XYZ file of C-alpha atoms in Angstrom:
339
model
C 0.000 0.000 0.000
C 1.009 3.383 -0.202
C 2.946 5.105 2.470
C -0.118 8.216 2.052
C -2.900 8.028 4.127
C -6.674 8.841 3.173
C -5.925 11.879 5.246
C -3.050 13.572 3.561
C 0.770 13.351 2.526
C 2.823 11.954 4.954
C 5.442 14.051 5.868
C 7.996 11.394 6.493
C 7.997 10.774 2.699
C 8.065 14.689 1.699
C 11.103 15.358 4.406
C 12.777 12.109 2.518
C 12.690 14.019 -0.607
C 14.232 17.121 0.331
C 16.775 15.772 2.974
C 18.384 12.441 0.970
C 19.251 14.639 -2.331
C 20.665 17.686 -0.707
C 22.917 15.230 1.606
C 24.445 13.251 -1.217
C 24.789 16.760 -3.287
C 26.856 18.345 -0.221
C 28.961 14.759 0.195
C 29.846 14.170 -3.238
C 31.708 17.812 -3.535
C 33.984 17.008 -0.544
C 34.718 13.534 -2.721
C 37.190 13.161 -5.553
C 40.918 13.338 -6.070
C 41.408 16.611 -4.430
C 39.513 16.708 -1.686
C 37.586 20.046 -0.251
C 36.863 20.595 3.580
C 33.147 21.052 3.903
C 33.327 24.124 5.662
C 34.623 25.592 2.755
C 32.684 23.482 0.508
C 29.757 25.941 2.255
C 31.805 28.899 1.633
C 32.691 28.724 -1.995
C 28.996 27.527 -2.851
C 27.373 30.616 -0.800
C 30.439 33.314 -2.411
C 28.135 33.444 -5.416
C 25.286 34.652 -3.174
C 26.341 36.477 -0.652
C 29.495 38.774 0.116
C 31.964 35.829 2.224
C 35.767 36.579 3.080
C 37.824 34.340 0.785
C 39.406 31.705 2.838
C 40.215 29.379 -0.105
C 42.257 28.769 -3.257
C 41.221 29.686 -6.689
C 42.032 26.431 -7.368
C 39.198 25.369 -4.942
C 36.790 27.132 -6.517
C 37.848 26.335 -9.843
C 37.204 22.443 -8.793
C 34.133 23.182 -7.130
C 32.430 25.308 -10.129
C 34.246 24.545 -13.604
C 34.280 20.513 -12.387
C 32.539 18.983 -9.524
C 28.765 21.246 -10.400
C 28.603 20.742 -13.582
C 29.351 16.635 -13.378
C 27.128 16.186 -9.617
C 24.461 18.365 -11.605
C 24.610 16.214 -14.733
C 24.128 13.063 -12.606
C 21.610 13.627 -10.881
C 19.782 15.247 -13.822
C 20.177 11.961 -15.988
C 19.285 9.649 -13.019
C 16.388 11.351 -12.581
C 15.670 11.015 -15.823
C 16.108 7.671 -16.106
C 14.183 6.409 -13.416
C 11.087 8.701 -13.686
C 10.896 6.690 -17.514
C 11.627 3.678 -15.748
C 8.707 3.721 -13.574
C 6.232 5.513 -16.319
C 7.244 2.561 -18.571
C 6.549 -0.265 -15.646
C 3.229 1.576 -15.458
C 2.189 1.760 -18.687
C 2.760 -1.621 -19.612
C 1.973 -3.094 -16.102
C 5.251 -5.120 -16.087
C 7.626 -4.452 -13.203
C 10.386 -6.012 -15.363
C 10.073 -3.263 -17.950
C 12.931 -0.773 -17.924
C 13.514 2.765 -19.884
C 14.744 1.555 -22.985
C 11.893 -1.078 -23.894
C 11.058 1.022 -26.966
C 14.784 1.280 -28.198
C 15.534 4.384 -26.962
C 18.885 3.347 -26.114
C 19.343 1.348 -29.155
C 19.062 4.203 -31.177
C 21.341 6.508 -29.113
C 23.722 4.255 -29.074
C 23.754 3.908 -32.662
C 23.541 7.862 -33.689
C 26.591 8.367 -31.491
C 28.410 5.799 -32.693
C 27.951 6.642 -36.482
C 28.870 10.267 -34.752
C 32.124 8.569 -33.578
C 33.411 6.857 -36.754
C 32.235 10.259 -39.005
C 34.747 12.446 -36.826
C 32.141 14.648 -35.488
C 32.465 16.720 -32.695
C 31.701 16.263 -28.899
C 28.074 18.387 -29.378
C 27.488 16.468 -32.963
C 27.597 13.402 -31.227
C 25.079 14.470 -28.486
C 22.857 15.733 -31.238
C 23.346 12.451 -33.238
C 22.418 10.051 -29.988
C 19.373 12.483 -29.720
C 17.887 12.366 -32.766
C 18.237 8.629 -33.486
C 16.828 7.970 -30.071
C 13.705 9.830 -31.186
C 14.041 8.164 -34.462
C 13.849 4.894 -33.349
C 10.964 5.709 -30.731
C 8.741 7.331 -33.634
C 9.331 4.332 -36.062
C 8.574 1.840 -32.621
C 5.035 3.826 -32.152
C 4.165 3.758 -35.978
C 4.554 0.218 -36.745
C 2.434 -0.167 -33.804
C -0.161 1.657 -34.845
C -0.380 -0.986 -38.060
C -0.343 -3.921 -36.077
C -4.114 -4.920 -35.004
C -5.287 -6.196 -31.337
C -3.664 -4.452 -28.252
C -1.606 -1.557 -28.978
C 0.546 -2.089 -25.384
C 1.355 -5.389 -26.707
C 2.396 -3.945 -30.270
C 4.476 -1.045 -28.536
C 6.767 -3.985 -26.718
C 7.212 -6.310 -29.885
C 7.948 -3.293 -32.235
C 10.380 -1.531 -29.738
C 12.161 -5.418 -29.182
C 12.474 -5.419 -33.044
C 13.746 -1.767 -33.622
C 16.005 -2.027 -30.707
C 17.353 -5.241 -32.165
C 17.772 -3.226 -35.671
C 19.294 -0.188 -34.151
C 21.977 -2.840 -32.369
C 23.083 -4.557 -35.591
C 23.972 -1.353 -36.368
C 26.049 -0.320 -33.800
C 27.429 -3.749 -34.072
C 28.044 -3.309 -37.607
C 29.818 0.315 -37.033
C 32.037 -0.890 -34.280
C 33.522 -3.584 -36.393
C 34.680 -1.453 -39.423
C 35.898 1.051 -37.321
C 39.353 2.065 -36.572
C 41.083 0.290 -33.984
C 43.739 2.277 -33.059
C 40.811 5.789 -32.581
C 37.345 5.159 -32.917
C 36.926 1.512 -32.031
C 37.932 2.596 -28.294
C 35.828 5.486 -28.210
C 32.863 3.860 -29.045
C 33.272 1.272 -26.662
C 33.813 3.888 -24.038
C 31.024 5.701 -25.271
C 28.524 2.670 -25.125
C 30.071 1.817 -21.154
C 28.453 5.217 -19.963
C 30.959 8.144 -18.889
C 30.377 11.493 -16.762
C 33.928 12.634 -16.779
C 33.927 14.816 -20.234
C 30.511 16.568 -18.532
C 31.228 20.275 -19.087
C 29.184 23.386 -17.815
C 26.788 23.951 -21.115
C 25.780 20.087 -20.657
C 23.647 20.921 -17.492
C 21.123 23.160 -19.679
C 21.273 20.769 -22.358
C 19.783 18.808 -20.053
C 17.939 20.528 -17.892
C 15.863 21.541 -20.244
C 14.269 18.837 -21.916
C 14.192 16.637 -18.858
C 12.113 19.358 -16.881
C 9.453 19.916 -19.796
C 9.510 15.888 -19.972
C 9.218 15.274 -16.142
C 6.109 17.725 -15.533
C 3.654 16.204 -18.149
C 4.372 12.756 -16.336
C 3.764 14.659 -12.137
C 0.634 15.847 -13.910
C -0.433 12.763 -15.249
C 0.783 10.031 -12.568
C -2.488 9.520 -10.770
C -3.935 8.509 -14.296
C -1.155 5.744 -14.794
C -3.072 4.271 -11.647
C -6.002 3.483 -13.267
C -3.822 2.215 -16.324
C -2.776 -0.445 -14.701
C -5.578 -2.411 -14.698
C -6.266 -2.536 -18.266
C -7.501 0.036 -21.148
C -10.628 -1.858 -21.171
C -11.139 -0.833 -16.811
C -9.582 2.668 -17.749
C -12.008 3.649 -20.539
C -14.708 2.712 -18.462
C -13.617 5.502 -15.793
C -13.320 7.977 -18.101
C -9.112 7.655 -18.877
C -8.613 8.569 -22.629
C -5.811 5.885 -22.612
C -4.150 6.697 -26.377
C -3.936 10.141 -25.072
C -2.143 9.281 -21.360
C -0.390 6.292 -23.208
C 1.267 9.280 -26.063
C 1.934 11.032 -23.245
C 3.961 8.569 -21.445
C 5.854 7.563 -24.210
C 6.686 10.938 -25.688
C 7.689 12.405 -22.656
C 9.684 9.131 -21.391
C 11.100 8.811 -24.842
C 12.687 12.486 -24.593
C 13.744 12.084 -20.465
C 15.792 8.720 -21.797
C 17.096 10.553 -24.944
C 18.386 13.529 -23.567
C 19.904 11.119 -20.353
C 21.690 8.881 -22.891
C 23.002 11.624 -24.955
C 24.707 13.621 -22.140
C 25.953 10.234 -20.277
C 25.958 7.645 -22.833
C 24.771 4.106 -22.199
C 23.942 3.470 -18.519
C 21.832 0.346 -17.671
C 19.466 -1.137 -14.381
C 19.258 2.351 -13.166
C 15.459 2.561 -15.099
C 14.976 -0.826 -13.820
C 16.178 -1.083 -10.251
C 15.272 2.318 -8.708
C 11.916 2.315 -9.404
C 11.673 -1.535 -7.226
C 13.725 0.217 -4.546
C 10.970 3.241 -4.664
C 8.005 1.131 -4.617
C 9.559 -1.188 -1.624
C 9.845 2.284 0.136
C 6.282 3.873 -0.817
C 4.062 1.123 -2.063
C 2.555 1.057 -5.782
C 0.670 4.250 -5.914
C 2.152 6.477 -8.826
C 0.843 9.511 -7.061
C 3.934 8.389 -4.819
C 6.024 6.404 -6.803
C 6.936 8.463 -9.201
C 8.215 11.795 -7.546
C 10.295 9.257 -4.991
C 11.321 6.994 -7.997
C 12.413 10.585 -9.910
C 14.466 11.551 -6.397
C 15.856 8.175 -5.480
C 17.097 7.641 -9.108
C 19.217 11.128 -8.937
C 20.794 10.236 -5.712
C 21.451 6.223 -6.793
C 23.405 7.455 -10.125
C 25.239 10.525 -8.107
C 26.262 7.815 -5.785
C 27.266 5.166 -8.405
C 29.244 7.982 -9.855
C 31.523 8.994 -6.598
C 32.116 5.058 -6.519
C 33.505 5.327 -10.330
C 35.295 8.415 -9.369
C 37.450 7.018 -6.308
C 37.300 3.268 -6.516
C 40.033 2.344 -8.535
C 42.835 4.512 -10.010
C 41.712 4.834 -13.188
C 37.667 5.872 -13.464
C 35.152 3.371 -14.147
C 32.635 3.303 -16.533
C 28.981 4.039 -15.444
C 27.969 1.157 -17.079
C 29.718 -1.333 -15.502
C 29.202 -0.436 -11.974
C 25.138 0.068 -12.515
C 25.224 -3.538 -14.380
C 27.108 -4.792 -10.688
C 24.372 -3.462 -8.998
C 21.316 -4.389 -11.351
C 22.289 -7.996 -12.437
C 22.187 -8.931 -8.830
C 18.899 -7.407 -8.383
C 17.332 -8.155 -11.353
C 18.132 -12.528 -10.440
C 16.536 -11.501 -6.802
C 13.325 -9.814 -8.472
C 13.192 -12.879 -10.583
C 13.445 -15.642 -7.416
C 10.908 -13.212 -5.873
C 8.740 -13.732 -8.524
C 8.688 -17.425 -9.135
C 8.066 -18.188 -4.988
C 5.218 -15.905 -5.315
């Protein structure tokens, strides 16, 4: 059940929300290679506000402002993305197992930046690139759909397994006649997920488009409720569901987009927040979705200080989300089959 009651919000749930993301923010500043006292963490943050005697290095600030915003900004903006798509998507097609890229999302980022890669283009050409095909492959995914008779929630899943599939050879196809001395390796670091090139101009890129995606879905959320148990049961309480189910998919179409265009390929966090959100809240999107939208920033933000100080060299994204998600992904299986 949900963690609201009939007689308003709890504010447990509410002081969650404003408390968990502002205390991984401040923490992941004073992380990294040069570390920053938190006292003057405070200081440098509040300079830009309000008139503080300098008690740092311009080199501090420089870290704090040029290098650490930007990149905790970026992460948190992408795993908010992906998890607010994540948990739109499991509602949609009321299938807990259903992650962000069901549609091929991914798929076709991955293949517009790649193509990006092995044409030379620049850094912003291959953002652009990995957006557009993302989109690309989305739009074709809800067109064939549209042609395929019976239910169009079943048509959405078997046309986005078939694009993504299409999209893939392609990548495949690009990665093995491409250079391997250059492009080979920057594809494959590409496709393993990567914060560490994040620069200033990247946080509007994607602040943007995940903010006008993210507010159609708050709006909506109560109505993916009453999704859930069937167009048929929806219809008949007045839910226009082609009209919520465009919705969904437009607007989680552009929040996965813009996230894999800005981070590159980062997988499980769509999947496994969302399951950690609804273990904490219950079912009810009402709920669900603002904590699965919080929970998701703060996951990735955290993944991300564990890529940046593990090991001496930085670790992909990718690999440290697929750590996390494999494991939980065979435990939401097991869960299943006892049930």
């Amino acid at each position: 059940m949900s963690r609201y009651s009939e007689k308003g919000i709890n504010w447990k749930v509410i002081l969650f929300l404003i408390v968990l993301p502002i205390t991984i923010f401040l923490i992941s500043f004073a992380l990294g290679r040069f570390p920053i006292a938190p006292k003057d963490l405070v200081k440098i943050l509040l300079s830009r506000f309000f008139d503080i005697e300098k008690t740092w290095t311009d080199y501090q600030e420089t870290v704090v402002f040029n290098i650490r915003l930007p990149r905790v900004l970026v992460a948190m903006l992408v795993g908010a993305a992906l998890s607010a798509a994540g948990a739109a998507y499991q509602g949609l097609f009321k299938n807990p197992l259903v992650s962000g890229d069901i549609l091929g999302a991914s798929a076709g980022a991955g293949f517009g930046a790649c193509l990006a890669i092995s044409l030379s283009l620049s850094s912003a050409m291959i953002q652009t690139s990995a957006f557009i095909f993302s989109i690309i492959a989305v739009a074709l995914v809800y067109i064939l759909s549209l042609r395929m008779k019976g239910n169009q929630t079943l048509g959405l899943v078997l046309s986005g397994i078939l694009m993504g599939n299409i999209f893939q050879a392609g990548t495949s196809f690009l990665k093995y006649v491409a250079d391997t001395e250059n492009k080979l390796p920057e594809i494959t670091f590409w496709l393993l997920g990567d914060l560490s090139k994040v620069m200033k101009g990247d946080v509007l890129l994607a602040l943007i488009p995940i903010t006008v995606a993210i507010i159609p879905l708050m709006i909506v959320r109560w109505k993916i409720n009453v999704m859930t148990l069937g167009d048929e049961e929806a219809q008949c309480l007045g839910i226009n569901t082609k009209f919520i189910r465009a919705i969904v998919v437009i607007c989680s179409t552009l929040l996965t987009a813009t996230a894999v265009s800005v981070s590159g390929m980062i997988g499980w966090v769509s999947l496994v927040v969302p399951h950690l959100a609804r273990m904490i809240v219950g079912p009810d999107y009402k709920v669900l979705l603002p904590v699965s939208t919080v929970m998701g920033a703060c996951y990735l933000l955290i993944v991300d200080d564990l890529a940046r100080l593990v090991a001496a060299v930085e670790i992909p994204l990718g690999i440290l989300t697929s750590l996390v998600g494999a494991p939980f992904f065979l435990y939401l299986i097991m869960s299943r089959k006892e049930e």
